[in-house]
Short mmCIF file of C-alpha atoms and ligand atoms in Angstrom, two decimals:
data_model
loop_
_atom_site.label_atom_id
_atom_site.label_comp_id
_atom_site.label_asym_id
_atom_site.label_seq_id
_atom_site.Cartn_x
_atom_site.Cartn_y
_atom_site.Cartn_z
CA UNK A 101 6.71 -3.03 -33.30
CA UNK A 102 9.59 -2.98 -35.94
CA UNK A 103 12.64 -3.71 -35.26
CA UNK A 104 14.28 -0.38 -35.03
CA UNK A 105 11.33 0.83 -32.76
CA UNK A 106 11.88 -2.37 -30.49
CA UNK A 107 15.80 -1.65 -30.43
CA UNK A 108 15.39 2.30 -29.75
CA UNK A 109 12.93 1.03 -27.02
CA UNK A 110 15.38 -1.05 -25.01
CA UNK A 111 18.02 1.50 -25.59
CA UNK A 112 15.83 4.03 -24.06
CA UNK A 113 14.86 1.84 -20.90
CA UNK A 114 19.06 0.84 -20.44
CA UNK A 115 19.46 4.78 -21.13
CA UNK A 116 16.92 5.09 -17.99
CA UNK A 117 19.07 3.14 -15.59
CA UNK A 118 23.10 2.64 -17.11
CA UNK A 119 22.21 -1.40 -17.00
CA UNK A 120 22.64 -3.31 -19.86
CA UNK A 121 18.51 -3.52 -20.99
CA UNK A 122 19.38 -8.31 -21.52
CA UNK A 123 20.02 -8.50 -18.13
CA UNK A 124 18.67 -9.28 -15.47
CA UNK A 125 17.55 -6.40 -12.90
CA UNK A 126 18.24 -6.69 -9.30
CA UNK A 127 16.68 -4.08 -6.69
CA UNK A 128 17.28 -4.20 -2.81
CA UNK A 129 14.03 -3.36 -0.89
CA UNK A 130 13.69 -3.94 2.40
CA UNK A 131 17.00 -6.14 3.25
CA UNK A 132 15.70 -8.44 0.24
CA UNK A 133 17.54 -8.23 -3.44
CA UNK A 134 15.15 -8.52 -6.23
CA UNK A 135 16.28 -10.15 -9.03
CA UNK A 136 13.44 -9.34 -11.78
CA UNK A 137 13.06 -10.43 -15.26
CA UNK A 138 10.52 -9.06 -17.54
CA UNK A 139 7.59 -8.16 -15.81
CA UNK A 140 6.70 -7.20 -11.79
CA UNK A 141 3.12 -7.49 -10.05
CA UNK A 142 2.71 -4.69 -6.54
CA UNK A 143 0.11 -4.86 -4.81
CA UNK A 144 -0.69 -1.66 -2.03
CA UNK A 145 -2.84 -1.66 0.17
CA UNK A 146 -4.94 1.04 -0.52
CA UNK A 147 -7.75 2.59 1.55
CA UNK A 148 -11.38 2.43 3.31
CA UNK A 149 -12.95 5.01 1.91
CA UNK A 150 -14.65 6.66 5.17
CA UNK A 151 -12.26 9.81 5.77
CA UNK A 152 -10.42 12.41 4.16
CA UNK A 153 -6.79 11.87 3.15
CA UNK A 154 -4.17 12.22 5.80
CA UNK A 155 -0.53 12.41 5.40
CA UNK A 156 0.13 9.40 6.87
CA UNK A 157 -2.25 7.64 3.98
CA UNK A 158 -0.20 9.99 1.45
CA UNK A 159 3.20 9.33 2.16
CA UNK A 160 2.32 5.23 1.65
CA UNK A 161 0.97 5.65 -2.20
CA UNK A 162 3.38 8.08 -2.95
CA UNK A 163 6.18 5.51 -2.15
CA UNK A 164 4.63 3.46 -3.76
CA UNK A 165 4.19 5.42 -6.92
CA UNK A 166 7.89 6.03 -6.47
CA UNK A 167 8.35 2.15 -6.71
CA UNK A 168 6.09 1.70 -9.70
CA UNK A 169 8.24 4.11 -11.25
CA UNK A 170 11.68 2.96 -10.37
CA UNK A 171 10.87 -0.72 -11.18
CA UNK A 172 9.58 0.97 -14.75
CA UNK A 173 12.59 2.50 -15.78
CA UNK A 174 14.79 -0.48 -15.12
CA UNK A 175 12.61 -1.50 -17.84
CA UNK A 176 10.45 -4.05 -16.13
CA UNK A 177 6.84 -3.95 -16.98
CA UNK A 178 5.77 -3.28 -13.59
CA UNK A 179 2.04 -4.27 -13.19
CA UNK A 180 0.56 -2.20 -9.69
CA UNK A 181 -3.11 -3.12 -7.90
CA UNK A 182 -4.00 -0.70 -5.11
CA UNK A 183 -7.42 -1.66 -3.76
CA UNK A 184 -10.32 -0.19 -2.11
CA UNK A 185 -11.87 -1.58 0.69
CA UNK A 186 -15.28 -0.70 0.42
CA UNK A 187 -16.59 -3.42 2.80
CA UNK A 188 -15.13 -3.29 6.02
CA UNK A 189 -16.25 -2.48 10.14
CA UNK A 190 -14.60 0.93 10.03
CA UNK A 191 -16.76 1.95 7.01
CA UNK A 192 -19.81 0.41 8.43
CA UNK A 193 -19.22 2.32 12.21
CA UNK A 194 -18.51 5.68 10.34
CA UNK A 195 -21.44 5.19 7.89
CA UNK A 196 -23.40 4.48 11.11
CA UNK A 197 -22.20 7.49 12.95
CA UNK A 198 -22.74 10.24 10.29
CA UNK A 199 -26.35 8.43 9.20
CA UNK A 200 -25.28 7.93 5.85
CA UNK A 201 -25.82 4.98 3.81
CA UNK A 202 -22.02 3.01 3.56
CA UNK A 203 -22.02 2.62 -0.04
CA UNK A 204 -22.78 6.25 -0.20
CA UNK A 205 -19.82 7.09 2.11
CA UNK A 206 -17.59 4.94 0.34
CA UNK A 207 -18.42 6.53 -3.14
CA UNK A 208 -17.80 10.11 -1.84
CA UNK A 209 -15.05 9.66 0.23
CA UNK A 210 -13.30 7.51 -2.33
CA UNK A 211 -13.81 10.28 -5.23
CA UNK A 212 -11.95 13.11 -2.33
CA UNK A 213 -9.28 10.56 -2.17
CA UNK A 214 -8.70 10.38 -6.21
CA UNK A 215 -8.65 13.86 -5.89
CA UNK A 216 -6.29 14.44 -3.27
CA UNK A 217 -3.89 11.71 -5.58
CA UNK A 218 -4.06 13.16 -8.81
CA UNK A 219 -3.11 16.74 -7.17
CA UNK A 220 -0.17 14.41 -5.67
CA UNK A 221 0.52 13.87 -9.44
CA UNK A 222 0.43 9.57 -7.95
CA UNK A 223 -0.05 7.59 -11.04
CA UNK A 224 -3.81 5.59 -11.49
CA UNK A 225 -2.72 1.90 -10.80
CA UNK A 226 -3.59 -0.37 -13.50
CA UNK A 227 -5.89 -2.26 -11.26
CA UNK A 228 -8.01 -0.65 -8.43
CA UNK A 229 -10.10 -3.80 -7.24
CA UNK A 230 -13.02 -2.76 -4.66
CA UNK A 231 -13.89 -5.40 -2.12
CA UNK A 232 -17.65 -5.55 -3.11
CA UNK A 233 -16.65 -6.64 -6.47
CA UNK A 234 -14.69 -9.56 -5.23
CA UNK A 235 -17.14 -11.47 -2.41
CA UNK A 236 -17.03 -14.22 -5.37
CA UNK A 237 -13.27 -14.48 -4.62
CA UNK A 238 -13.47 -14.41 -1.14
CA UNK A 239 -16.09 -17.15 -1.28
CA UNK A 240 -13.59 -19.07 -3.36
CA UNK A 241 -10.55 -18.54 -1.00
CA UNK A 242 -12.49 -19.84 2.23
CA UNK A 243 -13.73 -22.65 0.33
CA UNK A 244 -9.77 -23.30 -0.55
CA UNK A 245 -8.87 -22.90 3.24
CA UNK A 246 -11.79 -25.50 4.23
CA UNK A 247 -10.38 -28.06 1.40
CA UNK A 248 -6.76 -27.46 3.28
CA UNK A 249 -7.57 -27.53 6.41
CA UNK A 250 -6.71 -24.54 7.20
CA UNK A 251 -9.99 -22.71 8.08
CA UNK A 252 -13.03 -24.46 10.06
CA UNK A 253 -16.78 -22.80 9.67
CA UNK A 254 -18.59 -22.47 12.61
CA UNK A 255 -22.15 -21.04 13.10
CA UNK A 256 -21.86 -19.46 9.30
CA UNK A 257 -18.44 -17.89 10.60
CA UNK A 258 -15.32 -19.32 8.16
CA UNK A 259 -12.32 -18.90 10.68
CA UNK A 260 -8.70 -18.87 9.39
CA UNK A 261 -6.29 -20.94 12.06
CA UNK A 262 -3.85 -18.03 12.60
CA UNK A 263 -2.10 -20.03 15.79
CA UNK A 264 0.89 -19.37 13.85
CA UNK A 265 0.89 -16.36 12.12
CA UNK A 266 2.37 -14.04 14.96
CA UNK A 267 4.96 -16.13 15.48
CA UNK A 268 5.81 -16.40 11.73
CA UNK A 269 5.94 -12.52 11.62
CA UNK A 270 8.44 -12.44 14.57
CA UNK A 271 6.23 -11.27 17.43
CA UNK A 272 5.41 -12.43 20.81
CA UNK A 273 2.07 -13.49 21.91
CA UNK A 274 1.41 -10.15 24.06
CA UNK A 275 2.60 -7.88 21.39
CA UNK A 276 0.61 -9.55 18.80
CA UNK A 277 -2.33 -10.12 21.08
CA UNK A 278 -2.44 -5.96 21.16
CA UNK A 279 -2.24 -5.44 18.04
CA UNK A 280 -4.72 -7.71 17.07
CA UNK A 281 -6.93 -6.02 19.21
CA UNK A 282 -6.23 -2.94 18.02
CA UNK A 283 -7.62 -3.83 14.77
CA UNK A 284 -10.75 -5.37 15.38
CA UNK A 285 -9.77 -9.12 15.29
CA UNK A 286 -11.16 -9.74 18.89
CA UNK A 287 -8.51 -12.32 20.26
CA UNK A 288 -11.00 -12.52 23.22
CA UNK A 289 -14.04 -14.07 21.12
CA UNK A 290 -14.40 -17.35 22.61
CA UNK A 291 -16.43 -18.79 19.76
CA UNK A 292 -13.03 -19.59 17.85
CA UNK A 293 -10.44 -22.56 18.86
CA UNK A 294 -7.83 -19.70 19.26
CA UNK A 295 -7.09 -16.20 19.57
CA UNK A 296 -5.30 -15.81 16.80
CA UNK A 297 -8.09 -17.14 14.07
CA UNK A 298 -9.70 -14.68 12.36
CA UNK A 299 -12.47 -14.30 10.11
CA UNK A 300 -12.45 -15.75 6.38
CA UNK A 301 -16.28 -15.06 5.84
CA UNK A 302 -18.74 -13.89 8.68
CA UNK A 303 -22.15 -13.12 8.81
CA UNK A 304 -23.73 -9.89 8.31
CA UNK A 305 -25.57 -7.70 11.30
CA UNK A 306 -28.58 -6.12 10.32
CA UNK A 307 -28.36 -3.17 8.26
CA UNK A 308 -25.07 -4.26 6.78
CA UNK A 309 -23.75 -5.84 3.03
CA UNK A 310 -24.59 -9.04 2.77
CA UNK A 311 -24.02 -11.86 0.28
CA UNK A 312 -25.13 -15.03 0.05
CA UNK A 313 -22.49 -18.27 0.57
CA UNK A 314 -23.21 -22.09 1.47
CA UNK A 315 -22.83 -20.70 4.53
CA UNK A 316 -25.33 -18.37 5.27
CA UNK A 317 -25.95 -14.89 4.54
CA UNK A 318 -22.43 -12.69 5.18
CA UNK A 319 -19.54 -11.01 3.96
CA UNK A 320 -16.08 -11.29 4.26
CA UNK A 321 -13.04 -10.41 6.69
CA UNK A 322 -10.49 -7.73 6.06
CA UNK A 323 -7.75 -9.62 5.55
CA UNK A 324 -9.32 -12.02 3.53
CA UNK A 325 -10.13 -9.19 0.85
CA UNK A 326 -7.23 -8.64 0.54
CA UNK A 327 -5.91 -12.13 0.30
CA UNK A 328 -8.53 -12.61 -2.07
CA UNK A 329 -8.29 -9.62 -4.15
CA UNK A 330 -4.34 -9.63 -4.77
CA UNK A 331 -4.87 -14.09 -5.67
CA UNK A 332 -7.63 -12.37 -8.30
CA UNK A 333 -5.80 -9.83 -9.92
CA UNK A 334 -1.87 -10.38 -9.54
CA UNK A 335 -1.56 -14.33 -9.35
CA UNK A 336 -0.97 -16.63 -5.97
CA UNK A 337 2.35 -14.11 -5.65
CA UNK A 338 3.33 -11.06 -6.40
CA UNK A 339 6.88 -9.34 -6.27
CA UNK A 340 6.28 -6.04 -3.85
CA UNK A 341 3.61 -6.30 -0.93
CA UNK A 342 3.26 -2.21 0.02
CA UNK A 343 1.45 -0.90 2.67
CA UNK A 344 1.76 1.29 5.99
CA UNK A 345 4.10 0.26 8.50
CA UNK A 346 0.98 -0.43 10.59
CA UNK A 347 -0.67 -2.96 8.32
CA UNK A 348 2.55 -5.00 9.26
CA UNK A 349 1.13 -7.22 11.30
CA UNK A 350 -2.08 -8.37 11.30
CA UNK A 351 -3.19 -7.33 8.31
CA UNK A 352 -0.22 -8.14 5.64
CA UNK A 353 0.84 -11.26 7.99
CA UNK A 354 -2.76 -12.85 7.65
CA UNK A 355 -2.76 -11.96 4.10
CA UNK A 356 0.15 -13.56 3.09
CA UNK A 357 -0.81 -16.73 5.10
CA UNK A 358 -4.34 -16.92 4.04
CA UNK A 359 -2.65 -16.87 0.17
CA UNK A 360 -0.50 -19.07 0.68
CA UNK A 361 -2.70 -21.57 2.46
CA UNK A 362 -4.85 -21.09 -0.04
CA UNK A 363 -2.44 -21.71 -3.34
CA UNK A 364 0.39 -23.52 -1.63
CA UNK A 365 2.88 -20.93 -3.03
CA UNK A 366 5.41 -19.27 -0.72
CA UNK A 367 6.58 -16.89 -0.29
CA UNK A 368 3.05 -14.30 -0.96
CA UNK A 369 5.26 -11.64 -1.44
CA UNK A 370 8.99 -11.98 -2.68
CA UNK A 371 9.74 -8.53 -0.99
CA UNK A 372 7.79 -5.91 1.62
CA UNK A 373 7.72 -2.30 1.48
CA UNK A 374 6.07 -0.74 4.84
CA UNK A 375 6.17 2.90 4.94
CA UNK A 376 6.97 4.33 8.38
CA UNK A 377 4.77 6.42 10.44
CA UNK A 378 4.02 10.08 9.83
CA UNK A 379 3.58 11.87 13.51
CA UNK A 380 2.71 15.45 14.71
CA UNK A 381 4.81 15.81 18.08
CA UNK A 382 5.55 12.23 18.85
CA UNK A 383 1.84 10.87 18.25
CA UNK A 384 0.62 8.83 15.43
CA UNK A 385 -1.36 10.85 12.92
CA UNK A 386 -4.99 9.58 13.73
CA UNK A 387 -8.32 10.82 13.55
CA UNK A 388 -9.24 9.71 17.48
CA UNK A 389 -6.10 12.16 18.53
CA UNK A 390 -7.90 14.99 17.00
CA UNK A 391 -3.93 15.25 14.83
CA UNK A 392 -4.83 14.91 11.33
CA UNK A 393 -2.55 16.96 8.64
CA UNK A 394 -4.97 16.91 5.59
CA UNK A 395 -3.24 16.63 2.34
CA UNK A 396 -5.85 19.34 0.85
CA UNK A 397 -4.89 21.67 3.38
CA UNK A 398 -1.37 21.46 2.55
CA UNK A 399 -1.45 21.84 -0.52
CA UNK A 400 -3.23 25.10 -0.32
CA UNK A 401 0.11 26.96 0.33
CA UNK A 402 2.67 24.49 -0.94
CA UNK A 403 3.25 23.04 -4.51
CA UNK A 404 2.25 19.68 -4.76
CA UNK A 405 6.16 18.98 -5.90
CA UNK A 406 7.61 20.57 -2.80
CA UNK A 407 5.16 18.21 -0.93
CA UNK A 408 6.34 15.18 -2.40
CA UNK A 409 9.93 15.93 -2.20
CA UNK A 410 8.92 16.46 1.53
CA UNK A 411 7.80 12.80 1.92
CA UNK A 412 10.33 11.37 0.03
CA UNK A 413 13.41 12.87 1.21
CA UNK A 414 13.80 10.57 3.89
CA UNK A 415 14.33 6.51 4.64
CA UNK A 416 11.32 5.28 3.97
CA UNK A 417 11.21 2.61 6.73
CA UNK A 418 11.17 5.54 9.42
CA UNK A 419 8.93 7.42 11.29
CA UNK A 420 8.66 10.97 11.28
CA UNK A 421 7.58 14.03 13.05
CA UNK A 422 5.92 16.15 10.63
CA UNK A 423 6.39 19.87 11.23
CA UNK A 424 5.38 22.67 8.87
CA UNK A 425 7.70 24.81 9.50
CA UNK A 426 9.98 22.36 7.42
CA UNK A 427 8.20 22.39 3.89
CA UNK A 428 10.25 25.46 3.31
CA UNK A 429 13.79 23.42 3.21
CA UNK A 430 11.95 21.26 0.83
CA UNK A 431 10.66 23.97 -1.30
CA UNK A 432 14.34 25.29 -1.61
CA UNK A 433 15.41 21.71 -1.86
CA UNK A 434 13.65 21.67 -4.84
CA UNK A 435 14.43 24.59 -6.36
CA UNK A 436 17.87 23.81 -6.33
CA UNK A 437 17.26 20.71 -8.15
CA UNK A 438 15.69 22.77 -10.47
CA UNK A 439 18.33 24.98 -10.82
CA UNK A 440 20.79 21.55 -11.37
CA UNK A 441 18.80 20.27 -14.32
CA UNK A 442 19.36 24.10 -15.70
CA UNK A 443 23.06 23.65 -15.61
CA UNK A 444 24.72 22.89 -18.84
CA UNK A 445 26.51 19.53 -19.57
CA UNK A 446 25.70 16.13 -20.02
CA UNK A 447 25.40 14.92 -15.85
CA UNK A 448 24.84 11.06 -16.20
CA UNK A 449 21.95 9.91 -15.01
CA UNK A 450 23.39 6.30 -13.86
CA UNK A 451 24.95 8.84 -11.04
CA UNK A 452 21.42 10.02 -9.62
CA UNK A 453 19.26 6.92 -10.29
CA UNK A 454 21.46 3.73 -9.08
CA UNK A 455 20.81 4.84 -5.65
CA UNK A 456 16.94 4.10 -6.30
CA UNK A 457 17.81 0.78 -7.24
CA UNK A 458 19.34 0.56 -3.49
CA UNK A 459 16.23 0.44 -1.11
CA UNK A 460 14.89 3.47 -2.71
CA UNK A 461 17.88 6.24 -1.31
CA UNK A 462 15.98 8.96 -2.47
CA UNK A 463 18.54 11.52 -0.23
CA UNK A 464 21.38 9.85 -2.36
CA UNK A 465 19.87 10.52 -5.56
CA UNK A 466 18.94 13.72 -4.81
CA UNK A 467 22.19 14.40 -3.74
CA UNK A 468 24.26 13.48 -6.52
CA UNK A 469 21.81 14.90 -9.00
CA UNK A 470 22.16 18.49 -7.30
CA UNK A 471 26.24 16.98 -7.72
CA UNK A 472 25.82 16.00 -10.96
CA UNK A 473 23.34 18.50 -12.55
CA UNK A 474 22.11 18.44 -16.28
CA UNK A 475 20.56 15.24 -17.27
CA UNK A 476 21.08 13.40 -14.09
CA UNK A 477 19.17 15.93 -12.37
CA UNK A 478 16.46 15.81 -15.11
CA UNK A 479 16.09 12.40 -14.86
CA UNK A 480 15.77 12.43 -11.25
CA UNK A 481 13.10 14.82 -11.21
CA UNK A 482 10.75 13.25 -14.15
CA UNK A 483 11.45 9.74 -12.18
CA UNK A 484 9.99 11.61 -8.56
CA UNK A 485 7.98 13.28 -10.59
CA UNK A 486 8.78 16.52 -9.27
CA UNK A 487 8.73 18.77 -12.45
ZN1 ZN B 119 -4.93 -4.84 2.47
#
């Protein structure tokens, strides 16, 4: 690059956020500042591919798009992974159920959810790691935890000691105890020292993936794909951990233990961003309640613009009720925004972006874009990509 390309370059990326492009960049998210220089690694938690995309599943990736972008245009080359897990007891009981093959589920479902992103106009990550690509890693990682002591193999099982890890995330026993159960990690099964270990590297049932290890025939646990996948692609840390407010605890708690047992680096993750609950009338948005808004279906009758405005206009921490009846304030929302960027004048764009900068405020940028007008608003809308 010469040098007047490599100086109009930095101009443009201070341009992008009013901060001088030398220094520093610092980003609250989550109660945490972020002080970032040169490059940041995300890594969201993407999906199992065995059901059509909900809104709930929407509103996390277009945060984190959102993020992506925001940590972009401070001019930090912002490096995102969003995985697939393509091995995984949900898959394998849905594959079961419908009769299909799970590899052939996964495929399928995984192309409807590419679709149902690209009409979201969420940006392709860089790296989009499936977990059947990574046993080798996972292998690797519960090998690490043996070395450490911090995992013990039993009867071809590798179990994690997670006697910790719910007090480390700030819950009690009982509340962790549920959740755990609620996602699969049996704190009943007596063949592990406690009820909090979970599964590095298990063996396989008949009839599911298999691979082999010097531990028998198996594959690995959920959160150890993910442990295993982020170590493999991003590095022992990475700057922004992203995922549903649900994957909380277990799933990003044993993560973020297993990696750091693993590489003896703490923190995992130097900041969390956990995308709150979408609900129809009070109830989580699940496929058991029978509740499911489908982003397909939406986006039938509403522009895929007005629908992102729609999830982003809000704290992102916080759950919310959706109701249809209320994509029509967002549609007008966003034609007034439109109708802002029309307005002559310069608008500075400092005035509409900072408040990204501050935990993501999307309802104070779009406020003082629809204030400001012009370029402000402009900006806004190309970094929310709502145009
Ligand atoms: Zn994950």
């Amino acid at each position: 690059m010469s040098q007047r390309h490599m100086t109009s370059a930095v101009l443009d990326a201070a341009q992008r956020v009013g901060a001088p492009p030398a220094a520093p960049q610092h980003l609250v998210l989550g109660g945490s500042e972020l002080t970032l220089v040169g490059s940041a690694r995300v890594y969201v938690c993407g999906i199992t591919p065995y059901d059509v995309t909900h809104l709930g599943h929407a509103a996390t990736f277009v945060w984190a798009d959102v993020l992506a972008t925001v940590l972009d245009g401070t001019g930090v080359e912002t490096r995102t992974c969003r995985n697939v897990t393509d091995v995984d007891d949900v898959l394998l009981e849905a594959a079961r159920r419908r009769g299909a093959h799970f590899d052939e589920l996964a495929l399928t479902q995984e192309a409807v959810f590419d679709h149902s992103m690209r009409a979201l106009r969420v940006a392709t990550p860089a790296h989009q790691p499936r977990a059947r690509y990574y046993v080798d890693a996972v292998v690797q990682l519960a090998q690490a935890l043996l070395d450490a002591g911090a995992a013990y193999e039993r009867d071809g099982t590798v179990w994690f000691r997670g006697a910790d890890v719910a007090a480390r995330s700030g819950l009690d026993r009982d509340d962790a105890r549920a959740r755990s159960l609620a996602y699969g990690d049996r704190p009943d099964d007596r063949a592990k020292d406690d009820p909090f270990d979970v599964p590095v590297w298990r063996p396989s049932s008949d009839g599911e993936p298999a691979w082999p290890s010097v531990w028998g025939w198996g594959r690995p646990g959920w959160h150890a794909e993910c442990a295993a996948m982020a170590v493999a692609v991003q590095g022992a840390s990475v700057d922004v951990l992203v995922g549903g407010e649900d994957l909380l605890f277990p799933h990003h708690a044993y993560q973020a233990a297993m990696a750091e047992a693993a590489t003896g680096v703490r923190p995992f993750a130097r900041a969390q961003l956990h995308v709150g609950e979408v609900r129809v009338a009070g109830h989580k948005m699940a496929k058991s309640t029978g509740n499911l808004v489908l982003v397909d279906d939406l986006l039938r009758d509403v522009a895929p613009a007005a629908l992102r405005l729609h999830l982003l206009n809000r704290p992102y921490a916080e759950a919310w009720d959706f109701e249809p009846e209320r994509l029509d304030e967002s549609q007008q929302l966003l034609e007034a925004l439109y109708a802002a960027a029309a307005r002559p004048g310069p608008g500075d764009p400092a005035v509409a972006l900072g408040p990204l900068r501050s935990d993501l405020d999307v309802p104070a940028a779009v406020a003082a874009a629809l204030d400001e007008g012009g370029e402000a608003a402009r900006r806004l809308i190309g970094v929310l990509r709502l145009g």
